Short mmCIF file of C-alpha atoms in Angstrom, two decimals:
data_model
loop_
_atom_site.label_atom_id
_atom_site.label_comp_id
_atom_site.label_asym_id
_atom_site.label_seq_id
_atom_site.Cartn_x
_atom_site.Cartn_y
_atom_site.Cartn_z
CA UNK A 160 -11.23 20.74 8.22
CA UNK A 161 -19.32 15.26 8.90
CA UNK A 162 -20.89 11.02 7.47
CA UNK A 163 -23.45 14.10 7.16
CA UNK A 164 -27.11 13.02 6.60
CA UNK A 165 -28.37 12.48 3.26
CA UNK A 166 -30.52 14.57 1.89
CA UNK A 167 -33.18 14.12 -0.79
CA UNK A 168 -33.42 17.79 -1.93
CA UNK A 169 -31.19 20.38 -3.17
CA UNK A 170 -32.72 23.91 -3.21
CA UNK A 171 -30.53 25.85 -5.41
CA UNK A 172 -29.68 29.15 -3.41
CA UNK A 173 -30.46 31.58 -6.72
CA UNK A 174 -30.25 34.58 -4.45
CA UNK A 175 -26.36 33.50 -3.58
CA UNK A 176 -25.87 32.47 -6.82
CA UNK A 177 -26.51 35.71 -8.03
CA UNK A 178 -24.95 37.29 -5.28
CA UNK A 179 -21.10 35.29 -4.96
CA UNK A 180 -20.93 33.54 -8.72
CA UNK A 181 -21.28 29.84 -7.19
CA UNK A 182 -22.77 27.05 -7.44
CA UNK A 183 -24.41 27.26 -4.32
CA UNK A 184 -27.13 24.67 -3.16
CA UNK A 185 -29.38 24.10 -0.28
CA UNK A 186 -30.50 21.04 1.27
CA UNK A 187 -33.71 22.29 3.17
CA UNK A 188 -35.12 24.69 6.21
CA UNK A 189 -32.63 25.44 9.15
CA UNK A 190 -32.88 23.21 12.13
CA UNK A 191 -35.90 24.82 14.43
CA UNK A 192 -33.79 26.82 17.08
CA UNK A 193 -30.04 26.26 16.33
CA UNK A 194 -29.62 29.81 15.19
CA UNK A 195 -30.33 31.58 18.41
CA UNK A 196 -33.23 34.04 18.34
CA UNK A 197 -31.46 36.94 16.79
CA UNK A 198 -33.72 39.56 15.24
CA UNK A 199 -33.17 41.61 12.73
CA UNK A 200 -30.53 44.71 12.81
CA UNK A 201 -31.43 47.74 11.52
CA UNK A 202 -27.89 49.64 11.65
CA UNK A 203 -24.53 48.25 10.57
CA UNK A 204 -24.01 44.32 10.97
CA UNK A 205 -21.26 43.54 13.21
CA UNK A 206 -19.63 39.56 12.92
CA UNK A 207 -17.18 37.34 14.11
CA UNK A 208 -15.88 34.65 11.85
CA UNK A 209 -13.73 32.04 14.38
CA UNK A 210 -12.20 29.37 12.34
CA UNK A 211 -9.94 26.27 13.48
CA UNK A 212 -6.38 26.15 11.81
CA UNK A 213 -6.55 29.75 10.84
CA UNK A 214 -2.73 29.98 9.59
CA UNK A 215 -3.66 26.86 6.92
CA UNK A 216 -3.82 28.03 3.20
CA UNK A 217 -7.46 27.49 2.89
CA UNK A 218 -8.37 29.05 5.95
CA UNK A 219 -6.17 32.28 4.87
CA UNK A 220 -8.56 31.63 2.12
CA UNK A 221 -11.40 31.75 3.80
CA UNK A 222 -10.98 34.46 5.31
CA UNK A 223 -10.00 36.78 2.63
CA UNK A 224 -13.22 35.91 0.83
CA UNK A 225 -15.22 36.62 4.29
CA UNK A 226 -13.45 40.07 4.83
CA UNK A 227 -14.22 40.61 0.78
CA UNK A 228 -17.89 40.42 0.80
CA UNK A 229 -18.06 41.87 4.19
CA UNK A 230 -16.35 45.24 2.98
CA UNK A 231 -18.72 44.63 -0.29
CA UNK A 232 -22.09 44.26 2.19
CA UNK A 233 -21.19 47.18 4.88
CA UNK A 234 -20.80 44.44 7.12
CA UNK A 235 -17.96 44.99 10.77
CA UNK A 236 -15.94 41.52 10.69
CA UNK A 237 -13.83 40.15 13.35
CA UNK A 238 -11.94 37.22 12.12
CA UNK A 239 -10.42 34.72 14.97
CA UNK A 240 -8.03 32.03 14.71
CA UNK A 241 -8.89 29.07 17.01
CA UNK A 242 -5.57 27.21 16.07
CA UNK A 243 -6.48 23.48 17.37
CA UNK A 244 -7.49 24.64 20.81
CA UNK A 245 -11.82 23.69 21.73
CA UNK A 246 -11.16 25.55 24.91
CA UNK A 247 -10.50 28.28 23.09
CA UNK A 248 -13.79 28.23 20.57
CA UNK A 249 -15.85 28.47 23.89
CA UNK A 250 -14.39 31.71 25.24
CA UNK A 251 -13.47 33.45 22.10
CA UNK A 252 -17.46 33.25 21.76
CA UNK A 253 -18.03 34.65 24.55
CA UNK A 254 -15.27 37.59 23.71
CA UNK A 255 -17.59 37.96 20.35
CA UNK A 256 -21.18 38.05 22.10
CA UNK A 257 -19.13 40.34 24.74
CA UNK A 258 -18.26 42.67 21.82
CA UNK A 259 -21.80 42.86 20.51
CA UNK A 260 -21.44 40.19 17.29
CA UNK A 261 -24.92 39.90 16.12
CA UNK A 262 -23.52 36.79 14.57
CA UNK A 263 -21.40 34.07 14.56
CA UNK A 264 -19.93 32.20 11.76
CA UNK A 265 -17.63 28.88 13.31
CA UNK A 266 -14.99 26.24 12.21
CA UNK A 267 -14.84 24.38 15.40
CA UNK A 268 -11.43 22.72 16.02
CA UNK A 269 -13.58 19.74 17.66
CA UNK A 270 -17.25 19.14 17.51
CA UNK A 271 -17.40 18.04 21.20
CA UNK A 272 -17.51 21.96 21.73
CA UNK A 273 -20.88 22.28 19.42
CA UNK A 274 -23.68 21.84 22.26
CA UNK A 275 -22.07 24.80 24.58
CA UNK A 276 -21.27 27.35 21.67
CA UNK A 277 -24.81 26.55 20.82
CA UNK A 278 -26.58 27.24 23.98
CA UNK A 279 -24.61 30.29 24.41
CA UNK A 280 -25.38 31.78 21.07
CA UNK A 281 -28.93 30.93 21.64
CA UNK A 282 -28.51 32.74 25.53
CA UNK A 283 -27.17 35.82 23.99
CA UNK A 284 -30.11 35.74 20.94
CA UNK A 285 -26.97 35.71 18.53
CA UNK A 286 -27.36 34.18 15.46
CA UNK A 287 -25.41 30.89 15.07
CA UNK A 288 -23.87 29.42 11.45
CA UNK A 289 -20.72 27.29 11.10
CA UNK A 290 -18.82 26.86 8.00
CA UNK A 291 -16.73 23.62 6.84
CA UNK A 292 -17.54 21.15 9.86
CA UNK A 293 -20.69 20.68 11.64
CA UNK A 294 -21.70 21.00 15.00
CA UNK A 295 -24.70 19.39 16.76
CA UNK A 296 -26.90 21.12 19.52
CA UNK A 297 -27.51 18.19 21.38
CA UNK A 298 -24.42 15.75 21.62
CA UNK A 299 -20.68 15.99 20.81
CA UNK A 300 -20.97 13.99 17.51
CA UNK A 301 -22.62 15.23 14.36
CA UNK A 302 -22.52 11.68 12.88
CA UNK A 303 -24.88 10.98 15.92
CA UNK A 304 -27.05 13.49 15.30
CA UNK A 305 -30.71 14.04 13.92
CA UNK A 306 -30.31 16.22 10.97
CA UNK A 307 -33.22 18.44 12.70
CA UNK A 308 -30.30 19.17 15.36
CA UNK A 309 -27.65 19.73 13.34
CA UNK A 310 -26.35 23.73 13.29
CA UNK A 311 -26.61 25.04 9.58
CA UNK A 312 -23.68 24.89 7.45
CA UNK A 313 -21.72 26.37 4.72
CA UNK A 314 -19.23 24.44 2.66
CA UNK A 315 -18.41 21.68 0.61
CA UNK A 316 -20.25 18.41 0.19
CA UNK A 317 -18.48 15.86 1.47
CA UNK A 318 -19.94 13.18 -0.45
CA UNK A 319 -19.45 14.90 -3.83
CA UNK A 320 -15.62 15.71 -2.74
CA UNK A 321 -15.11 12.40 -1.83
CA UNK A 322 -16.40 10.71 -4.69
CA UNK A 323 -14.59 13.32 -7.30
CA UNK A 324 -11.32 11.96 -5.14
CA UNK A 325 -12.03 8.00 -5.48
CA UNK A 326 -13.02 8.44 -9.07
CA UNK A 327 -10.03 10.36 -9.82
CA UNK A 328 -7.42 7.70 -8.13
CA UNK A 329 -9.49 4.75 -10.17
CA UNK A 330 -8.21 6.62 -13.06
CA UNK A 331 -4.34 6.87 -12.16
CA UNK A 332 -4.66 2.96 -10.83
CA UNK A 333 -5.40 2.08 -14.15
CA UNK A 334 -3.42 4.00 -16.19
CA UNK A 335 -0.68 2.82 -13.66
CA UNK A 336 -1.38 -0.11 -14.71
CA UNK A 337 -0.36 -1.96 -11.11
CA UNK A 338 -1.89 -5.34 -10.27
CA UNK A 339 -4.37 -5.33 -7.35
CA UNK A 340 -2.68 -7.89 -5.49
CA UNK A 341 0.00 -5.70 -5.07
CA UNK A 342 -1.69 -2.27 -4.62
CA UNK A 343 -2.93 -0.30 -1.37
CA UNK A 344 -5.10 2.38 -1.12
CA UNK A 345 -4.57 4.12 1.56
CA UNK A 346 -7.29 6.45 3.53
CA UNK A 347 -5.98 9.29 5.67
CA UNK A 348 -7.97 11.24 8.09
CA UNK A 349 -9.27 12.64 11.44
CA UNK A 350 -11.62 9.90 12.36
CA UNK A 351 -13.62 11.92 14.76
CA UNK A 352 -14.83 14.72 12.40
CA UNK A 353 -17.57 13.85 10.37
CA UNK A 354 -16.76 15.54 7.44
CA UNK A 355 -13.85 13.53 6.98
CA UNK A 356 -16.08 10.63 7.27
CA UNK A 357 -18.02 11.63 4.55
CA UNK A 358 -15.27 12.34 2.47
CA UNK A 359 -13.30 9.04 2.79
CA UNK A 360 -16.43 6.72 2.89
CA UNK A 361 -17.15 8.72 -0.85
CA UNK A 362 -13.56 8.47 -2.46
CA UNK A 363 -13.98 4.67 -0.96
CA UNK A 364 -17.23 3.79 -2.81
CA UNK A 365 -15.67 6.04 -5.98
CA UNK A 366 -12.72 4.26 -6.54
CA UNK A 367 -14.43 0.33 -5.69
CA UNK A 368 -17.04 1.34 -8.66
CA UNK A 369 -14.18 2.57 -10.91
CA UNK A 370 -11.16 0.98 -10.34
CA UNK A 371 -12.64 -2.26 -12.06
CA UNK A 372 -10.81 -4.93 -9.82
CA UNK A 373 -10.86 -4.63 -6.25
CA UNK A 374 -7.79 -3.48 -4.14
CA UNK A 375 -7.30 -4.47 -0.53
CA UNK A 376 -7.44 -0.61 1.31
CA UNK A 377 -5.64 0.48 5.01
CA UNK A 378 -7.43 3.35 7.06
CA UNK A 379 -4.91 5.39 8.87
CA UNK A 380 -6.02 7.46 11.71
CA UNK A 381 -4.45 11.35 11.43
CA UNK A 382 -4.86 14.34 13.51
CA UNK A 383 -5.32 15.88 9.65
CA UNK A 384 -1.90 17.74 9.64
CA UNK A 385 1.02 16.62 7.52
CA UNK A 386 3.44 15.89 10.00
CA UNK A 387 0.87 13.59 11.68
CA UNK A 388 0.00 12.04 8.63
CA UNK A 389 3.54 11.89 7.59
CA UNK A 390 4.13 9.71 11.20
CA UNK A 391 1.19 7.36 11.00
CA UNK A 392 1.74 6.43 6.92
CA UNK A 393 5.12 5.74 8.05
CA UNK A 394 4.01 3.28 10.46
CA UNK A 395 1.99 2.20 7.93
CA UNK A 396 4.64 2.04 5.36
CA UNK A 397 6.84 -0.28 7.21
CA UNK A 398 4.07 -2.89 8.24
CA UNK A 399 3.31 -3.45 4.95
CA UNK A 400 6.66 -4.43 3.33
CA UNK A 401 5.11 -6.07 0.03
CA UNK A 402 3.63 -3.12 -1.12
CA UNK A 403 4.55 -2.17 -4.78
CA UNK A 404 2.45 0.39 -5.43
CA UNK A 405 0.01 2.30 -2.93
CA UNK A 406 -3.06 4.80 -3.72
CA UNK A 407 -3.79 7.44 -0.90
CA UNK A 408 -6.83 9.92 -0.23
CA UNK A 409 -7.41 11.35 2.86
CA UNK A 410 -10.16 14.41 4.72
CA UNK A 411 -7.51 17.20 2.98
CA UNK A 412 -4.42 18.04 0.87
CA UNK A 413 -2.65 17.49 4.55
CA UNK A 414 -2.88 14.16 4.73
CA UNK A 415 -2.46 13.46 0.96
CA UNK A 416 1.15 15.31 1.33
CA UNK A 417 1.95 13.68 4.50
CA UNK A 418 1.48 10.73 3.65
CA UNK A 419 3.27 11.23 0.00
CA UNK A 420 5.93 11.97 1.91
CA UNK A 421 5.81 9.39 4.28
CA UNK A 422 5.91 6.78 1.12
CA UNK A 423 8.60 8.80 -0.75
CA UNK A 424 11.05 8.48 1.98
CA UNK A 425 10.44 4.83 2.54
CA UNK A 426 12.16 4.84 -0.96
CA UNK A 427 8.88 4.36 -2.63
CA UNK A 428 9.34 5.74 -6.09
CA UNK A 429 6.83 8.59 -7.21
CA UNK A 430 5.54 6.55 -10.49
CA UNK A 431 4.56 4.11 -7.73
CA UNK A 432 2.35 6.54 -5.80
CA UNK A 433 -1.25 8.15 -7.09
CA UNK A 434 -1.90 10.74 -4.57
CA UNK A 435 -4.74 12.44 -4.94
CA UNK A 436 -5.53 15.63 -2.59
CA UNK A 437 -8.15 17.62 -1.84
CA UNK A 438 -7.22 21.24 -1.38
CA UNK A 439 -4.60 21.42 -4.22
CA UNK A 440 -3.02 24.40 -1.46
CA UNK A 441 -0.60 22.07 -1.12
CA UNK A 442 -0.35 19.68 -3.69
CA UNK A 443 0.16 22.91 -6.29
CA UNK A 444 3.16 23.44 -3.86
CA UNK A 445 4.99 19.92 -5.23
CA UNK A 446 4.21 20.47 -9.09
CA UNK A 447 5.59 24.35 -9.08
CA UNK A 448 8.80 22.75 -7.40
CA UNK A 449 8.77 20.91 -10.93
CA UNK A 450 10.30 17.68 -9.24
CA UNK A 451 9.03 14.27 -9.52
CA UNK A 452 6.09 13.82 -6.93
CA UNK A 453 3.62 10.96 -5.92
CA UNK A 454 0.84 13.59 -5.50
CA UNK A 455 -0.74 12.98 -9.04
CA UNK A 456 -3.99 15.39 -8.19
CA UNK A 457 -5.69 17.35 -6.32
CA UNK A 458 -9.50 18.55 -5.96
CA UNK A 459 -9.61 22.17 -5.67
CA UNK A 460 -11.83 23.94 -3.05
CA UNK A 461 -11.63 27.38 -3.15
CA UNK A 462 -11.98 28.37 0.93
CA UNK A 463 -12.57 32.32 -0.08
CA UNK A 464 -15.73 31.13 -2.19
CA UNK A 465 -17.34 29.26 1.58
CA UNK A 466 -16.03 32.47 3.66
CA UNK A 467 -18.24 35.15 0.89
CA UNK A 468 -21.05 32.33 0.98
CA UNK A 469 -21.18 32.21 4.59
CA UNK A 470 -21.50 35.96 5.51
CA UNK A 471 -23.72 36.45 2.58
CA UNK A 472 -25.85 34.08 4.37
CA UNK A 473 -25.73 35.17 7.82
CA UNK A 474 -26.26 39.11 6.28
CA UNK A 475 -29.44 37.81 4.43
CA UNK A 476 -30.31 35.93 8.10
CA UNK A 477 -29.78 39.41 9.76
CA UNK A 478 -30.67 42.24 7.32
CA UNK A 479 -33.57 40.61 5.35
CA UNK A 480 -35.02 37.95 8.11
CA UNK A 481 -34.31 34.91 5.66
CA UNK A 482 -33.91 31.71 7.11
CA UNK A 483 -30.58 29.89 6.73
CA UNK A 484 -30.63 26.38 4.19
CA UNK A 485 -29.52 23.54 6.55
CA UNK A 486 -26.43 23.53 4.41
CA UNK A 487 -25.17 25.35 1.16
CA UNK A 488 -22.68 24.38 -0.96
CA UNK A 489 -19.46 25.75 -3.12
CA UNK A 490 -18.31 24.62 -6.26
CA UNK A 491 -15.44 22.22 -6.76
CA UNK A 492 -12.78 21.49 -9.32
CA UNK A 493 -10.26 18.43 -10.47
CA UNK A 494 -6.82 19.80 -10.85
CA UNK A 495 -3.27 18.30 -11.64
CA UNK A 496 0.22 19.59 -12.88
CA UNK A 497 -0.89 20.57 -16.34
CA UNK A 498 -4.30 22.40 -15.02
CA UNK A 499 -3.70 23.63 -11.57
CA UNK A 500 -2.44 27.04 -12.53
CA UNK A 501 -5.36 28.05 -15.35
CA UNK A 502 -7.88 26.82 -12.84
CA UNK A 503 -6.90 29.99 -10.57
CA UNK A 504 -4.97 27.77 -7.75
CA UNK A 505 -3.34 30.39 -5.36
CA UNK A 506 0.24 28.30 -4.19
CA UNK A 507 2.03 30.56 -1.88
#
């Protein structure tokens, strides 16, 4: 819910392209060995998506798209909710090699899980792909890792989310028209999955080249929910008294709300808050209430567009032998109160 290496090449995915309608891109050859030594399968595919979180909008998401282009390919797939539980990522792959998956697409709910889902994917000769967050075969950190290690992935860039975000909240902060001195931003996220890194380091360097004065920022650590975010802005809130006016970005829409919230019922005013989420699940959820809200935008990532890219890919891996791009990427949008409904934002 990976700072992932840079790369110096995009590949654009024209086979995908063609395939899903995205702006899919590739950033190179799949790591030597992370995807098991599956072989080719001549009969019906059979996979198991397991994703963390799998009751969040995006996940629901997700999965819809994955069961879409499954029923569209021929393909037999088993989707699994982790929740937040590692323990459980390790035996629900077993349950899925037990049940004769020839592959496995995974949203680990921690990365510290990657090496042993790897070596038993690679046991069984099942092929291995994860979706969203990354997972390294050789340590429990993907920041740590040598990009020739790292499992291939489908997703979002993190770097060009993030720096969509910062750019984004440079624009409220100067149409706000606050003074620096009594700004915040304010960046909001799980500090031990890369991804999130690579977001918030992005929206970071986004809104210092933007924002055209610089603005003192606070990193809050969050377990990425919105009650957890919610608790730590709060914190947050009340050691910074002298705070007019704060900014906030975060890994996902979760901690953007939460910690909207969080400054709302401190009695921060919403013209005083720029908010800007990455998601727009949730954010959409505050502008169809039609109420005054610090959550000014939102980047929207559609999750069923990764779930049909990733079991396209793992169907081309199995059916037609062609090797998975390190990563591959969906496209992304900008959205706000006056947009979010034309751009084809699902708000439940």
């Amino acid at each position: 819910m990976r700072a992932f290496p840079s790369r110096p090449t995009r590949l654009v995915l024209t086979g995908l392209v063609a395939a899903l309608g995205l702006t899919g891109c590739s950033t190179g050859q799949a790591p030597s060995g992370s995807t098991g030594d599956a072989k080719v399968v001549e009969g019906k595919i059979s996979l198991t998506y397991l994703q963390k979180q799998g009751d969040q909008e995006y996940f629901i998401g997700e999965a819809a798209g994955a069961k879409e282009k499954a029923a569209q390919l021929g393909i037999d797939l088993q989707v699994v909710n982790l929740g937040n539980d590692a323990n459980k990522t390790v035996s629900e792959v077993q349950a899925a090699i037990a049940r004769k998956s020839n592959g496995l697409i995974v949203v680990v709910p921690d990365p510290a899980v990657g090496p042993q889902v790897v070596q038993t994917a690679k046991d069984a000769k099942v092929a291995l792909l994860t979706s969203d967050d990354q997972i390294c075969t050789t340590g429990p950190d993907p920041a740590a890792c040598g990009k020739s290690d790292l499992v291939p992935r489908i997703g979002f860039s993190g770097a060009q989310m993030g720096g969509e975000v910062g750019k984004r909240a440079a624009e409220e902060f100067k149409k706000a028209g606050w003074k620096p001195a009594e700004t915040r931003t304010l960046s909001a996220w799980k500090q031990d999955v890369t991804v999130c890194g690579d977001r918030v380091k992005a929206a970071k360097a986004a809104f210092a080249a933007d924002a055209g004065a610089a603005v003192e920022n606070i990193d809050v650590a969050t377990d990425n929910t919105p009650t957890g975010a919610q608790d730590k802005v709060a914190a947050t809130v009340t050691a910074n008294p002298g705070v007019k006016h704060w900014v906030i970005w975060g890994c996902n829409d979760e901690n953007v709300q939460g910690g909207v919230t969080a400054l709302q019922n401190a009695g921060i005013d919403a013209k005083d808050i720029a908010g800007v989420g990455l998601g727009a699940y949730l954010a959409c959820k505050d502008w169809q209430s039609g109420k005054p809200t610090g959550m000014k935008a939102a980047l929207f990532i559609n999750g069923a567009d990764v779930g049909a890219l990733a079991v396209q890919t793992m169907y081309d891996r199995l059916k037609n032998a062609k090797a998975f791009p390190a990563e591959a990427f969906a496209s992304t949008k900008m959205v706000d109160a006056a947009t979010w409904r034309s751009s084809g934002v699902t708000c439940s």
